[in-house]
Amino acid sequence: MSPEEWTYLVVLLISIPIGFLFKKAGPGLKRWGAAAVGLGLTLFTCGPHTLHSLVTILGTWALIQAQPCSCHALALAWTFSYLLFFRALSLLGLPTPTPFTNAVQLLLTLKLVSLASEVQDLHVAQRKEMASGFSKGPPLGLLPDVPSLMETLSYSYCYVGIMTGPFFRYRTYLDWLEQPFPGAVPSLRPLLRRAWPAPLFGLLFLLSSHLFPLEAVREDAFYARPLPARLFYMIPVFFAFRMRFYVAWIAAECGCIAAGFGAYPVAAKARAGGGPTLQCPPPSSPETAASLEYDYETIRNIDCYNTDFCVTVREGMRYWNMTVQWWLAQYIYKSAPARSYVLRSAWTMLLSAYWHGLHPGYYLSFLTIPLCLAAERQLESALRWRLGPGGQKAWDWVHWFLKMRAYDYMSMGFVLLSLRDTLRYWASVYFCVHVLALAALGLGLALGRGGPGRRKSGAPAPSPASGKLREE
């Protein structure tokens, strides 16, 4: 592990006991105490580069005050433009920010765009209410008022998820501050239930990264190996990549759980990133609060089992970095300048790559996803329904295997980063996933799509969480 990875791990681990300290505190202590801790961590890890986050916050707040009815698009343009400036600092001869500054900037971009959208929704609702002449009561998830500058700063620098996520909306943050009877919200048992696989994942990460180091792929000797060895190598590389993020995101979720952050009654049917989807009245007494069943779906960032064992590429995306996937779907996919599912997915993946950074490997990997999505969708609708029950079950196993190999292949661009290294590796395995996806897409187009009834009967076998995916 690099020094930066050790720092991330320490930050994640200390957030757990800090969370228990803040859980039962009052709204004021929660707001300013959590902001003080977050700002302290930012100053400690970023130093003078903390100025970048402050400039981004002040710029977004100014846009919200100036144009509250259209601030969402303005905030998106401002924060994404600042990301470009932020990443071009070395080209401009300015000091290069630390990796921690980049992490803070990434999460802050998501939070500020979401905040602007929530403020815009509030103003639209207020205008409709004034036009109709009567109030229907506050819609689900609507803010009570526009946050002040200090409230915006406290949300932006809240220590929860400040470097690793999960992303959360301002409404979720407010619900935590105003949580009725926080002592009745369970923390310890859900935390232990969530944390238990993390040590195992950590050991698997250390073992796989030691046995199959990424640096080997950058050496000339690697390309003298036989083709099967080169093909196989991407599997443990992506395995180590997954284990690393599983540990980080589970630890980040545990920090939230310790503080009771993102806890809602199960009846509210909360979604990762978005929060409750059903109105659920707050409990009127500690006894009522204690009798409720809670979950932490709002801050759930990874579903390890379904990431590995869901059948399709599309499902795999939804179970990985779940709060950020919600943000992308809500603020990018829905407003994409195209109607086609594949084109909207390509637009979303392009902006996701830009959000991650300017390294060519991000773009090569993310823009391979729409091709895989189009191929699996076309081939399923054209061929799967023609098979019997046994054939469909075999199809799903083959589909799962190919899905995992596609993610193995795409992950190489994500970890190698440079154009030369990524294309060199992909060329050494003959661009196999691109070729296979194009062949599958061509076969699907040649066979044509099945009838509506047949396509329904031939739908892919659902994974354990497919019901929740349909709800989302």
Coordinates of C-alpha atoms in Angstrom, one line a residue:
M1 CA 0.0 0.0 0.0
S2 CA 1.2 3.5 -0.9
P3 CA 1.4 6.3 1.8
E4 CA -1.7 7.9 0.3
E5 CA -3.6 4.6 0.7
W6 CA -2.5 4.4 4.3
T7 CA -3.7 8.0 4.9
Y8 CA -7.1 7.2 3.3
L9 CA -7.4 4.1 5.5
V10 CA -6.6 6.1 8.7
V11 CA -9.1 8.8 7.8
L12 CA -11.8 6.2 7.2
L13 CA -11.1 4.4 10.4
I14 CA -11.0 7.4 12.7
S15 CA -14.4 8.5 11.2
I16 CA -16.0 5.6 13.0
P17 CA -15.4 6.6 16.6
I18 CA -16.0 10.2 15.6
G19 CA -19.4 9.1 14.3
F20 CA -20.4 7.6 17.6
L21 CA -19.5 10.9 19.4
F22 CA -21.7 12.9 17.0
K23 CA -24.6 10.5 16.8
K24 CA -26.5 11.8 19.9
A25 CA -25.4 15.4 19.7
G26 CA -27.8 18.3 19.0
P27 CA -28.2 19.8 15.5
G28 CA -25.8 22.7 16.2
L29 CA -23.0 20.5 17.4
K30 CA -23.5 18.1 14.6
R31 CA -23.5 20.8 12.0
W32 CA -20.5 22.8 13.2
G33 CA -18.6 19.9 14.8
A34 CA -18.8 17.7 11.7
A35 CA -17.8 20.7 9.5
A36 CA -14.8 21.5 11.8
V37 CA -13.6 17.9 11.7
G38 CA -14.0 17.8 7.9
L39 CA -12.3 21.1 7.4
G40 CA -9.5 20.0 9.7
L41 CA -9.0 16.8 7.7
T42 CA -9.0 18.8 4.5
L43 CA -6.4 21.3 5.8
F44 CA -4.2 18.5 7.1
T45 CA -4.2 16.5 3.9
C46 CA -4.5 19.2 1.3
G47 CA -2.8 22.2 3.0
P48 CA -3.0 25.4 0.9
H49 CA -4.8 23.5 -1.9
T50 CA -7.9 23.7 0.3
L51 CA -8.4 27.0 -1.4
H52 CA -9.7 25.1 -4.5
S53 CA -12.6 23.7 -2.6
L54 CA -13.4 27.1 -1.0
V55 CA -13.4 28.8 -4.4
T56 CA -15.7 26.1 -5.8
I57 CA -18.2 26.5 -2.9
L58 CA -18.3 30.3 -3.1
G59 CA -18.8 30.2 -6.8
T60 CA -21.7 27.8 -6.5
W61 CA -23.3 29.7 -3.7
A62 CA -23.1 32.9 -5.7
L63 CA -24.8 31.2 -8.7
I64 CA -27.5 29.9 -6.4
Q65 CA -28.2 33.4 -5.0
A66 CA -28.1 35.1 -8.4
Q67 CA -30.2 32.6 -10.5
P68 CA -32.1 30.2 -8.1
C69 CA -34.5 29.2 -10.9
S70 CA -31.8 27.9 -13.2
C71 CA -28.9 27.3 -10.9
H72 CA -28.6 23.6 -11.5
A73 CA -27.2 23.9 -15.1
L74 CA -25.1 26.8 -14.0
A75 CA -23.6 24.9 -11.1
L76 CA -22.9 21.9 -13.3
A77 CA -21.1 24.1 -15.8
W78 CA -19.2 26.0 -13.1
T79 CA -18.0 23.0 -11.1
F80 CA -17.1 20.9 -14.2
S81 CA -15.2 23.9 -15.7
Y82 CA -13.3 24.3 -12.5
L83 CA -12.4 20.7 -12.6
L84 CA -10.7 21.4 -15.9
F85 CA -8.7 24.3 -14.5
F86 CA -7.9 22.3 -11.4
R87 CA -6.4 19.5 -13.5
A88 CA -4.5 21.8 -15.8
L89 CA -2.6 23.6 -13.0
S90 CA 0.7 21.8 -13.7
L91 CA 0.4 22.9 -17.4
L92 CA -0.1 26.5 -16.2
G93 CA 3.0 26.3 -14.1
L94 CA 1.0 26.4 -10.8
P95 CA 1.5 24.0 -7.9
T96 CA 0.0 20.5 -8.5
P97 CA -2.7 19.6 -5.9
T98 CA -2.3 16.6 -3.7
P99 CA -4.2 13.4 -4.5
F100 CA -6.4 14.1 -1.4
T101 CA -7.3 17.5 -2.8
N102 CA -8.5 15.8 -6.0
A103 CA -10.6 13.4 -3.9
V104 CA -12.2 16.3 -2.0
Q105 CA -12.9 18.2 -5.2
L106 CA -14.6 15.2 -6.8
L107 CA -17.0 14.6 -4.0
L108 CA -17.6 18.4 -3.6
T109 CA -18.5 18.7 -7.2
L110 CA -21.3 16.1 -6.8
K111 CA -22.6 17.7 -3.6
L112 CA -22.7 21.2 -5.0
V113 CA -24.5 20.2 -8.2
S114 CA -27.0 18.3 -6.2
L115 CA -27.5 21.2 -3.8
A116 CA -28.1 23.6 -6.7
S117 CA -30.7 21.1 -8.1
E118 CA -32.5 20.9 -4.8
V119 CA -32.6 24.7 -4.5
Q120 CA -34.0 24.9 -8.0
D121 CA -36.7 22.4 -7.2
L122 CA -37.6 24.4 -4.1
H123 CA -38.1 27.6 -6.2
V124 CA -40.1 25.7 -8.9
A125 CA -42.4 24.3 -6.1
Q126 CA -42.8 27.8 -4.6
R127 CA -43.7 29.3 -7.9
K128 CA -46.3 26.6 -8.5
E129 CA -47.7 27.1 -5.1
M130 CA -48.0 30.9 -5.6
A131 CA -49.7 30.4 -9.0
S132 CA -52.2 27.9 -7.6
G133 CA -52.9 30.0 -4.5
F134 CA -52.9 27.1 -2.0
S135 CA -50.3 24.9 -0.4
K136 CA -50.3 21.1 -0.7
G137 CA -47.7 20.6 1.9
P138 CA -44.0 20.0 1.4
P139 CA -43.3 17.4 -1.3
L140 CA -41.0 14.5 -0.4
G141 CA -37.4 15.5 -0.2
L142 CA -38.0 19.2 -0.7
L143 CA -35.7 21.6 1.2
P144 CA -37.4 23.9 3.8
D145 CA -35.5 27.0 2.5
V146 CA -32.4 28.1 0.6
P147 CA -29.2 27.3 2.6
S148 CA -27.2 30.3 3.7
L149 CA -23.5 30.6 2.9
M150 CA -22.5 29.2 6.3
E151 CA -24.9 26.3 6.0
T152 CA -23.5 25.6 2.5
L153 CA -20.0 25.5 3.9
S154 CA -21.0 23.2 6.7
Y155 CA -22.6 20.7 4.3
S156 CA -19.6 20.9 1.9
Y157 CA -17.0 20.3 4.6
C158 CA -19.0 17.8 6.7
Y159 CA -16.4 15.0 7.5
V160 CA -18.8 12.2 6.4
G161 CA -17.6 10.9 3.1
I162 CA -15.4 14.0 2.4
M163 CA -12.7 12.0 0.6
T164 CA -14.2 8.6 -0.4
G165 CA -18.0 9.1 -0.4
P166 CA -20.7 8.1 -0.2
F167 CA -22.3 11.0 -1.9
F168 CA -25.4 12.4 -0.1
R169 CA -27.9 15.1 -0.8
Y170 CA -28.3 18.3 1.3
R171 CA -31.8 16.9 2.3
T172 CA -30.1 13.8 3.7
Y173 CA -27.7 16.0 5.6
L174 CA -30.5 18.0 7.1
D175 CA -32.4 14.9 8.1
W176 CA -29.3 13.8 10.0
L177 CA -29.0 17.1 11.8
E178 CA -32.7 17.1 12.7
Q179 CA -33.0 13.4 13.4
P180 CA -35.6 12.8 16.1
F181 CA -34.5 10.6 19.0
P182 CA -31.1 9.6 17.5
G183 CA -30.4 7.4 20.5
A184 CA -33.2 5.0 19.2
V185 CA -31.5 4.6 15.8
P186 CA -29.4 1.4 15.8
S187 CA -25.7 1.8 14.9
L188 CA -23.5 -0.8 16.5
R189 CA -25.2 -3.9 15.2
P190 CA -25.7 -2.6 11.7
L191 CA -22.1 -1.5 11.7
L192 CA -20.8 -4.9 12.7
R193 CA -23.0 -6.6 10.2
R194 CA -21.7 -4.3 7.4
A195 CA -18.0 -4.4 8.5
W196 CA -17.4 -8.1 8.9
P197 CA -16.2 -8.9 5.3
A198 CA -13.8 -5.9 5.1
P199 CA -10.8 -7.6 6.8
L200 CA -11.1 -10.6 4.4
F201 CA -11.3 -8.2 1.4
G202 CA -8.3 -6.4 2.7
L203 CA -6.3 -9.6 2.9
L204 CA -7.4 -10.6 -0.5
F205 CA -6.3 -7.2 -1.9
L206 CA -2.9 -7.4 -0.3
L207 CA -2.4 -11.0 -1.5
S208 CA -3.6 -10.5 -5.1
S209 CA -1.7 -7.2 -5.6
H210 CA 1.5 -8.8 -4.3
L211 CA 1.2 -11.9 -6.5
F212 CA 0.0 -10.0 -9.6
P213 CA 1.5 -6.5 -9.5
L214 CA 0.1 -3.9 -11.9
E215 CA 3.6 -2.6 -12.7
A216 CA 4.3 -5.9 -14.5
V217 CA 2.0 -5.0 -17.3
R218 CA 4.1 -1.9 -18.0
E219 CA 7.3 -4.0 -18.5
D220 CA 8.4 -5.3 -21.9
A221 CA 8.9 -8.8 -20.5
F222 CA 5.2 -9.1 -19.9
Y223 CA 4.4 -9.1 -23.6
A224 CA 6.8 -12.0 -24.2
R225 CA 4.4 -14.2 -22.2
P226 CA 1.9 -16.5 -24.0
L227 CA -1.5 -15.1 -25.0
P228 CA -3.4 -17.2 -22.3
A229 CA -1.1 -15.7 -19.6
R230 CA -1.7 -12.1 -20.8
L231 CA -5.5 -12.7 -21.0
F232 CA -5.5 -14.2 -17.5
Y233 CA -3.6 -11.4 -15.9
M234 CA -6.4 -8.9 -16.2
I235 CA -8.6 -11.1 -13.9
P236 CA -6.4 -10.8 -10.7
V237 CA -5.7 -7.1 -11.5
F238 CA -9.4 -6.3 -11.5
F239 CA -9.9 -8.6 -8.5
A240 CA -7.4 -6.5 -6.5
F241 CA -9.0 -3.3 -7.8
R242 CA -12.4 -4.5 -6.5
M243 CA -11.1 -5.7 -3.2
R244 CA -9.4 -2.3 -2.6
F245 CA -12.6 -0.4 -3.2
Y246 CA -14.7 -2.8 -1.3
V247 CA -12.7 -2.2 1.8
A248 CA -12.7 1.6 1.3
W249 CA -16.4 1.9 0.7
I250 CA -17.4 -0.5 3.4
A251 CA -15.3 1.5 5.9
A252 CA -16.9 4.7 4.6
E253 CA -20.3 3.3 5.1
C254 CA -19.4 2.2 8.6
G255 CA -18.4 5.8 9.4
C256 CA -21.9 6.9 8.4
I257 CA -23.6 4.1 10.3
A258 CA -21.7 5.0 13.5
A259 CA -23.1 8.5 13.3
G260 CA -26.6 7.3 12.4
F261 CA -26.1 9.2 9.1
G262 CA -28.5 8.2 6.4
A263 CA -30.7 6.1 8.6
Y264 CA -34.4 5.9 7.6
P265 CA -37.2 3.6 8.5
V266 CA -37.5 0.7 6.2
A267 CA -41.0 1.8 5.3
A268 CA -39.5 4.9 3.6
K269 CA -37.9 2.6 0.9
A270 CA -34.7 4.7 0.7
R271 CA -32.5 4.5 -2.4
A272 CA -28.7 4.8 -2.5
G273 CA -27.9 8.4 -3.0
G274 CA -31.4 9.7 -3.3
G275 CA -32.9 8.9 0.1
P276 CA -36.5 8.0 0.9
T277 CA -39.0 7.4 -1.9
L278 CA -42.1 7.3 0.4
Q279 CA -43.3 9.8 2.9
C280 CA -42.7 8.4 6.4
P281 CA -44.0 10.5 9.4
P282 CA -41.3 11.1 12.1
P283 CA -41.7 9.2 15.3
S284 CA -43.5 11.1 18.1
S285 CA -41.7 9.5 21.1
P286 CA -38.5 7.5 21.9
E287 CA -40.6 4.4 22.2
T288 CA -42.1 4.8 18.8
A289 CA -38.6 5.5 17.3
A290 CA -37.2 2.4 19.0
S291 CA -40.0 0.2 17.6
L292 CA -39.2 1.2 14.0
E293 CA -37.0 -0.9 11.7
Y294 CA -34.2 1.2 10.1
D295 CA -31.8 0.7 7.2
Y296 CA -28.9 2.6 5.7
E297 CA -29.7 2.2 2.0
T298 CA -29.3 5.9 1.5
I299 CA -25.6 5.8 2.1
R300 CA -25.0 2.3 0.6
N301 CA -22.2 2.6 -1.9
I302 CA -21.4 -1.0 -2.8
D303 CA -23.3 -4.3 -3.1
C304 CA -20.3 -6.6 -3.2
Y305 CA -22.2 -9.8 -3.9
N306 CA -24.3 -8.4 -6.8
T307 CA -21.3 -6.6 -8.3
D308 CA -19.6 -9.9 -8.7
F309 CA -22.6 -12.2 -9.4
C310 CA -25.3 -10.2 -11.3
V311 CA -25.7 -11.3 -14.8
T312 CA -25.5 -8.2 -17.0
V313 CA -23.1 -5.3 -17.6
R314 CA -26.0 -2.9 -16.9
E315 CA -26.8 -4.4 -13.5
G316 CA -23.1 -4.5 -12.6
M317 CA -22.9 -0.7 -13.1
R318 CA -25.8 -0.1 -10.7
Y319 CA -24.3 -2.1 -7.8
W320 CA -20.9 -0.4 -8.1
N321 CA -20.4 3.1 -6.5
M322 CA -24.1 3.2 -6.0
T323 CA -24.5 6.7 -4.7
V324 CA -22.5 8.2 -7.6
Q325 CA -24.5 6.0 -10.0
W326 CA -27.7 7.6 -8.6
W327 CA -26.1 11.1 -9.1
L328 CA -25.2 10.3 -12.7
A329 CA -28.6 8.9 -13.5
Q330 CA -30.4 11.8 -11.9
Y331 CA -28.3 14.8 -13.1
I332 CA -26.6 13.5 -16.3
Y333 CA -28.5 10.6 -17.9
K334 CA -32.0 12.2 -17.6
S335 CA -30.8 15.4 -19.2
A336 CA -28.7 13.8 -21.9
P337 CA -29.0 15.5 -25.4
A338 CA -30.2 12.2 -26.9
R339 CA -33.2 9.9 -26.7
S340 CA -31.5 6.6 -27.5
Y341 CA -30.6 4.5 -24.4
V342 CA -27.2 3.7 -25.8
L343 CA -26.4 7.3 -26.8
R344 CA -27.6 8.6 -23.4
S345 CA -25.4 6.0 -21.7
A346 CA -22.5 7.1 -23.9
W347 CA -23.0 10.7 -22.8
T348 CA -23.2 9.7 -19.2
M349 CA -20.1 7.6 -19.4
L350 CA -18.2 10.5 -21.2
L351 CA -19.0 12.9 -18.4
S352 CA -18.2 10.2 -15.8
A353 CA -14.8 9.8 -17.3
Y354 CA -14.3 13.5 -17.3
W355 CA -15.3 13.7 -13.6
H356 CA -12.7 11.0 -12.8
G357 CA -9.9 12.8 -14.6
L358 CA -8.2 13.6 -17.9
H359 CA -6.2 10.3 -18.2
P360 CA -7.0 8.7 -21.6
G361 CA -7.5 5.3 -19.9
Y362 CA -10.7 6.6 -18.2
Y363 CA -12.2 7.5 -21.5
L364 CA -11.1 4.3 -23.3
S365 CA -12.7 2.2 -20.4
F366 CA -15.9 4.2 -19.9
L367 CA -16.7 4.6 -23.6
T368 CA -16.4 0.8 -24.1
I369 CA -19.3 0.4 -21.7
P370 CA -22.0 1.7 -24.1
L371 CA -20.8 -0.8 -26.8
C372 CA -21.1 -3.6 -24.3
L373 CA -24.6 -2.4 -23.2
A374 CA -25.8 -2.2 -26.8
A375 CA -24.4 -5.7 -27.6
E376 CA -25.9 -7.5 -24.6
R377 CA -29.3 -5.7 -25.1
Q378 CA -29.5 -6.5 -28.8
L379 CA -28.4 -10.1 -28.5
E380 CA -30.7 -10.8 -25.5
S381 CA -33.7 -9.5 -27.3
A382 CA -32.9 -11.3 -30.5
L383 CA -31.7 -14.7 -29.2
R384 CA -32.3 -15.5 -25.6
W385 CA -36.1 -15.9 -25.9
R386 CA -35.5 -18.6 -28.5
L387 CA -34.0 -20.9 -25.9
G388 CA -35.8 -23.3 -23.5
P389 CA -35.5 -22.9 -19.7
G390 CA -32.3 -25.0 -19.5
G391 CA -30.8 -23.0 -22.4
Q392 CA -31.7 -19.7 -20.8
K393 CA -30.0 -20.8 -17.6
A394 CA -26.9 -21.8 -19.5
W395 CA -27.1 -18.4 -21.4
D396 CA -27.1 -16.5 -18.1
W397 CA -24.1 -18.3 -16.8
V398 CA -22.2 -17.6 -20.1
H399 CA -23.5 -14.0 -20.0
W400 CA -22.2 -13.6 -16.4
F401 CA -18.8 -15.0 -17.3
L402 CA -18.5 -12.6 -20.3
K403 CA -19.7 -9.7 -18.2
M404 CA -16.9 -10.3 -15.7
R405 CA -14.3 -10.6 -18.5
A406 CA -15.6 -7.4 -20.0
Y407 CA -15.1 -5.6 -16.7
D408 CA -11.7 -7.2 -16.3
Y409 CA -10.7 -5.8 -19.7
M410 CA -12.1 -2.3 -19.2
S411 CA -10.5 -2.1 -15.7
M412 CA -7.1 -2.2 -17.4
G413 CA -7.7 1.3 -18.9
F414 CA -8.8 2.5 -15.5
V415 CA -5.7 1.4 -13.7
L416 CA -3.0 1.8 -16.4
L417 CA -4.4 5.3 -17.2
S418 CA -2.1 6.2 -20.1
L419 CA -3.1 5.9 -23.7
R420 CA 0.1 3.9 -24.6
D421 CA -0.1 1.4 -21.8
T422 CA -3.9 0.8 -22.2
L423 CA -3.7 0.3 -26.0
R424 CA -0.6 -1.8 -25.7
Y425 CA -2.3 -4.2 -23.3
W426 CA -5.5 -4.3 -25.2
A427 CA -3.6 -4.9 -28.5
S428 CA -1.7 -7.8 -26.8
V429 CA -5.0 -9.6 -26.3
Y430 CA -6.3 -8.5 -29.7
F431 CA -8.9 -6.1 -28.4
C432 CA -10.9 -9.2 -27.6
V433 CA -13.8 -7.6 -25.8
H434 CA -14.3 -4.9 -28.5
V435 CA -14.3 -7.6 -31.1
L436 CA -16.6 -9.9 -29.2
A437 CA -19.0 -7.0 -28.4
L438 CA -19.1 -5.9 -32.1
A439 CA -19.7 -9.5 -33.2
A440 CA -22.5 -9.9 -30.6
L441 CA -24.1 -6.7 -31.7
G442 CA -23.9 -7.7 -35.4
L443 CA -25.4 -11.1 -34.7
G444 CA -28.2 -9.5 -32.7
L445 CA -29.0 -7.1 -35.5
A446 CA -28.9 -9.9 -38.1
L447 CA -31.3 -12.1 -36.1
G448 CA -33.7 -9.3 -35.4
R449 CA -35.7 -8.6 -32.2
G450 CA -38.2 -11.1 -30.9
G451 CA -41.9 -10.3 -30.4
P452 CA -43.0 -8.5 -27.2
G453 CA -44.5 -11.6 -25.6
R454 CA -41.4 -13.7 -26.4
R455 CA -39.0 -11.0 -25.1
K456 CA -40.9 -10.9 -21.9
S457 CA -40.9 -14.7 -21.4
G458 CA -37.2 -14.7 -22.3
A459 CA -36.1 -12.0 -19.8
P460 CA -32.8 -12.5 -18.1
A461 CA -32.9 -14.4 -14.8
P462 CA -33.2 -11.9 -12.0
S463 CA -30.5 -11.4 -9.5
P464 CA -31.4 -11.3 -5.8
A465 CA -31.8 -7.5 -5.9
S466 CA -33.6 -7.2 -9.2
G467 CA -36.8 -6.1 -7.5
K468 CA -35.1 -3.1 -6.0
L469 CA -33.6 -2.2 -9.4
R470 CA -37.0 -2.2 -11.0
E471 CA -38.3 0.1 -8.3
E472 CA -35.4 2.5 -8.9

